[in-house]
mmCIF file of C-alpha atoms in Angstrom:
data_model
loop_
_atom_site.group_PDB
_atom_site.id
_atom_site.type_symbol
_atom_site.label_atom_id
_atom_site.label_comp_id
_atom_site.label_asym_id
_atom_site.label_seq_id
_atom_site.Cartn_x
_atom_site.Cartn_y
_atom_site.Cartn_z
ATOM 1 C CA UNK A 15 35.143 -23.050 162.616
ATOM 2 C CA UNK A 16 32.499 -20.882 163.006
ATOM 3 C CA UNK A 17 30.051 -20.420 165.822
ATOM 4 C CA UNK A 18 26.240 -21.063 164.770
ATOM 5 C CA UNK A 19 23.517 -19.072 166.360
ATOM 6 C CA UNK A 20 19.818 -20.448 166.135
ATOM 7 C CA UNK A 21 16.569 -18.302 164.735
ATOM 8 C CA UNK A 22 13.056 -19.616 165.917
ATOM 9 C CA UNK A 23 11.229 -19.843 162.752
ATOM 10 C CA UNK A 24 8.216 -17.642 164.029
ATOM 11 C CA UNK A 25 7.026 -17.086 160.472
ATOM 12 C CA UNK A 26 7.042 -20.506 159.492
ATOM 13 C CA UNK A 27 9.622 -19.937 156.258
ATOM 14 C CA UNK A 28 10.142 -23.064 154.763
ATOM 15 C CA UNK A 29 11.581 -21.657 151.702
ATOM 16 C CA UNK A 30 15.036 -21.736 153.453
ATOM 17 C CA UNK A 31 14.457 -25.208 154.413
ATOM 18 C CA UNK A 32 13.529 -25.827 150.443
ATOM 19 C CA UNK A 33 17.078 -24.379 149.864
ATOM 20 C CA UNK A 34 19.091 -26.442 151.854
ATOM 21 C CA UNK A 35 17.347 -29.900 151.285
ATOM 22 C CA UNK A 36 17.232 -28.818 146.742
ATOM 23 C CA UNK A 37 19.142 -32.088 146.720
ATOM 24 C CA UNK A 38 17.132 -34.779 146.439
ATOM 25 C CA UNK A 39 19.833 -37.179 148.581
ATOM 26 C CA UNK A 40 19.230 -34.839 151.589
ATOM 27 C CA UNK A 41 15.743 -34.735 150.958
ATOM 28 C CA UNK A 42 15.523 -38.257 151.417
ATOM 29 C CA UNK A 43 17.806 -38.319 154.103
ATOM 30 C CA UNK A 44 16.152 -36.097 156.428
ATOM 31 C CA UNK A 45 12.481 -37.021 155.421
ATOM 32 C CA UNK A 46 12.320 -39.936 153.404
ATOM 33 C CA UNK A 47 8.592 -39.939 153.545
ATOM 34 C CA UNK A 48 7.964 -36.599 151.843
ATOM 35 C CA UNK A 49 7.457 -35.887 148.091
ATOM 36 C CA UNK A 50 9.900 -35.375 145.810
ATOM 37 C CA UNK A 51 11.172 -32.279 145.036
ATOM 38 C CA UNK A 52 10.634 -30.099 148.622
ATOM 39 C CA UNK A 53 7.480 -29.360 148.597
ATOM 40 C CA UNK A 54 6.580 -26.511 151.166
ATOM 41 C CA UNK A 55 3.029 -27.078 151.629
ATOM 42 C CA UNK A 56 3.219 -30.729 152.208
ATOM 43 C CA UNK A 57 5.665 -29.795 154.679
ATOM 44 C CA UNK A 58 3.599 -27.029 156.012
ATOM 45 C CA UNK A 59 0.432 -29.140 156.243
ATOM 46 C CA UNK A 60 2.026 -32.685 156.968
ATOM 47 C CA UNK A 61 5.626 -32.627 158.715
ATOM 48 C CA UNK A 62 5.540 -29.374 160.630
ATOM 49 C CA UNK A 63 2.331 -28.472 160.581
ATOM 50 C CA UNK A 64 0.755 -29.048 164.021
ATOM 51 C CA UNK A 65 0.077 -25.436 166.402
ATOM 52 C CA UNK A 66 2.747 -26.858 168.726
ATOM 53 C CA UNK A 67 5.554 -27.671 166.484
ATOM 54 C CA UNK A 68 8.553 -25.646 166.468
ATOM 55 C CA UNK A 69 10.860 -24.902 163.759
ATOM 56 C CA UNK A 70 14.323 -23.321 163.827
ATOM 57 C CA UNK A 71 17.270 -22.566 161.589
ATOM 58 C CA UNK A 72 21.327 -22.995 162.233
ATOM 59 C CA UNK A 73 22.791 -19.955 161.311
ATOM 60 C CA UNK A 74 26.264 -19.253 160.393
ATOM 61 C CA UNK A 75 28.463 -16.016 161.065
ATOM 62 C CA UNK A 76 27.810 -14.449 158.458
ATOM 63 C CA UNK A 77 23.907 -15.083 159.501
ATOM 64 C CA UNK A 78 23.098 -17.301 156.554
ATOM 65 C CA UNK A 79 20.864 -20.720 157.388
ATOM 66 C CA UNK A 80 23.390 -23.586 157.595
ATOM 67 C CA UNK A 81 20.960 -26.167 159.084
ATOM 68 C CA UNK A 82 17.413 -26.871 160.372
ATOM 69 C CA UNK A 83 15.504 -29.231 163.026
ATOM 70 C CA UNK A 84 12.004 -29.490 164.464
ATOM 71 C CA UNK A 85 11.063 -29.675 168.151
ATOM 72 C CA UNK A 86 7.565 -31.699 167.609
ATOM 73 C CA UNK A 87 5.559 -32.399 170.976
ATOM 74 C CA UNK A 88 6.014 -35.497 172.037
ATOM 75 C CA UNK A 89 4.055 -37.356 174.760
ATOM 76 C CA UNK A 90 2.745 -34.641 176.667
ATOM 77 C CA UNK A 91 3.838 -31.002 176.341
ATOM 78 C CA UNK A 92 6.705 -31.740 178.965
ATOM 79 C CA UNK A 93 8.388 -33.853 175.713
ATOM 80 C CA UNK A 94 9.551 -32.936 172.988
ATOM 81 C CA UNK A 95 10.662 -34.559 169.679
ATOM 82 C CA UNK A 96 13.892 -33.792 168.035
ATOM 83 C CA UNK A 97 13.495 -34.143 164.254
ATOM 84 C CA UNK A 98 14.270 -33.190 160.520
ATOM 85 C CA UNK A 99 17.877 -32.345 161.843
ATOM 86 C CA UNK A 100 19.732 -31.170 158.814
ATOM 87 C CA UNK A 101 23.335 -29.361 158.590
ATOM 88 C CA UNK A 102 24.794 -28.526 155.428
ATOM 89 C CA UNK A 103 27.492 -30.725 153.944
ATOM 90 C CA UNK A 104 30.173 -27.462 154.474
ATOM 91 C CA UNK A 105 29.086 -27.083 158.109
ATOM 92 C CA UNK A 106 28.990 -31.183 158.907
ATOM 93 C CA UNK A 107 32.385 -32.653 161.041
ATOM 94 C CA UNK A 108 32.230 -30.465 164.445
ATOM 95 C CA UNK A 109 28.983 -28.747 164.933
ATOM 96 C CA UNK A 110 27.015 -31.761 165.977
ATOM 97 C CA UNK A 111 27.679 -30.943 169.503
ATOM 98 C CA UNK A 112 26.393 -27.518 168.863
ATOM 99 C CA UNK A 113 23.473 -28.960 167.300
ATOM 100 C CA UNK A 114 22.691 -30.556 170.207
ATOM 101 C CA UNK A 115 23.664 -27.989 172.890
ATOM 102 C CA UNK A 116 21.501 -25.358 170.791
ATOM 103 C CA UNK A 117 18.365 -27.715 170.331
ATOM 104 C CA UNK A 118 18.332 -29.000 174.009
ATOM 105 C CA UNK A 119 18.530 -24.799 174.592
ATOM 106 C CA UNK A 120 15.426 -23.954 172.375
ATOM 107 C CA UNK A 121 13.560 -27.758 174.058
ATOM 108 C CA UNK A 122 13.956 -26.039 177.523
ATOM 109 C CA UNK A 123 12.659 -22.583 176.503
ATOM 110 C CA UNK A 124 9.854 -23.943 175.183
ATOM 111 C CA UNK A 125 9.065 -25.793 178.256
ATOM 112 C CA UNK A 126 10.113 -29.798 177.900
ATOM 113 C CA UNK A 127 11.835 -31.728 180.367
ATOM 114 C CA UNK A 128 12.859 -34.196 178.049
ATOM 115 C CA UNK A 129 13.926 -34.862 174.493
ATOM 116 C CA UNK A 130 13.473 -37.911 172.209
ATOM 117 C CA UNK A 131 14.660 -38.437 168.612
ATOM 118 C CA UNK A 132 14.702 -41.431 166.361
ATOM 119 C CA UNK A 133 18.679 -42.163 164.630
ATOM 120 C CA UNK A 134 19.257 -44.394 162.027
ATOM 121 C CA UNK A 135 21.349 -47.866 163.668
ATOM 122 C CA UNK A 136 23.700 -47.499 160.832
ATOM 123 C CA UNK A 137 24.705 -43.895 160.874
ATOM 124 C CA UNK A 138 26.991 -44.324 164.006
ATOM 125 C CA UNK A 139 28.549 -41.193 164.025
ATOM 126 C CA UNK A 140 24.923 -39.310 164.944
ATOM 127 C CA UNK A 141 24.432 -42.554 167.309
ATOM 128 C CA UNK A 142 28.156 -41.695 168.984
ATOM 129 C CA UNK A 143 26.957 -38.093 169.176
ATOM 130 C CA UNK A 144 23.993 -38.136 171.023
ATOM 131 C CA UNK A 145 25.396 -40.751 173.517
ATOM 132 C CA UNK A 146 28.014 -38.508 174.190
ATOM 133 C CA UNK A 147 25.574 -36.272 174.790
ATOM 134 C CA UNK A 148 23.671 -37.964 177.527
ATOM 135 C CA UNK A 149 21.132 -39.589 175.307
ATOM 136 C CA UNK A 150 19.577 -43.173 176.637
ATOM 137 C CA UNK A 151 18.800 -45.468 174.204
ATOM 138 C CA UNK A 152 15.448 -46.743 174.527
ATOM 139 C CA UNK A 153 14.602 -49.126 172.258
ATOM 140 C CA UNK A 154 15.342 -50.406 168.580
ATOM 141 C CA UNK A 155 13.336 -50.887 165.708
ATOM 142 C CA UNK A 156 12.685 -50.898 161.669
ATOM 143 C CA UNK A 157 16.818 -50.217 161.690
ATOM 144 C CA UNK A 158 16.249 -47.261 164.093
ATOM 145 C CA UNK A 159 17.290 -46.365 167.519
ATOM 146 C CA UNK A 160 14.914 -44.519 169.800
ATOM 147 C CA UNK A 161 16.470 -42.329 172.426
ATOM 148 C CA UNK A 162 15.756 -40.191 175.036
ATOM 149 C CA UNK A 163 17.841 -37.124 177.002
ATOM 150 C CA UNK A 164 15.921 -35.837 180.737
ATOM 151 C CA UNK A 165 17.405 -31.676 180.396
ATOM 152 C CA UNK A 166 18.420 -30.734 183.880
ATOM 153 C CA UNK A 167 16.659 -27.083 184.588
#
């Protein structure tokens, strides 16, 4: 298994991000509130488009973008929102903790002392993830779970 590496999307590429969510399923699955196909200005404009969100990309060995999330701010600067989490299919099955090591990384250099996410009740192996990760659940709602991780300095 390969080691992934994460790039802070400075530029604001999305055209990766169009590449690994061309499947409509995925689409849906990470953002089932934007249009149909990708559509990089709607993302631009609507889903990571605020001066304070962060973008970043999963890369693989070979330095190719495996996966994506968003660190949006969340209540206050001090927060921030995990989101739009998406690891290809090939890559899925043992980087989750990765994932979550790498994002809770890039939340602390950009200043938060805490993270919160939303995960779908019914997609327990994300749920089983990010409690073994130290996530609290918070509340539930709409078939969601809202949770929240305090990073340690």
């Amino acid at each position: 298994m390969s080691l992934l590496t994460l790039h802070r999307n400075h530029a604001r590429d999305l055209a990766p991000l169009a590449r690994l969510l061309a499947d409509p399923d995925d689409l849906a699955l990470v953002n089932p509130h934007a249009a149909q196909p990708f559509d990089p200005g709607e993302w631009a404009m609507k889903w990571v488009g605020e001066r304070d969100d962060e973008t970043f990309y999963l890369l693989d060995d070979a330095g190719c973008e495996v996966g994506f999330f968003a660190l949006r701010v969340g209540v206050g600067p001090e927060v921030r929102h995990l989101t739009y989490v998406f690891v290809e299919e090939r890559m899925r099955g043992g980087t989750g903790e990765e994932l979550a090591r790498l994002a809770e990384d890039a939340a602390r250099d950009l200043g938060a002392l805490s993270i919160t996410l939303k995960v779908e009740l019914d997609n327990e192996p994300a749920l089983n993830l990010y409690r073994k990760a130290g996530y609290e659940e918070l509340s539930r709602r709409g078939g969601m779970a809202t949770m929240r991780r305090d990073l340690d300095g």
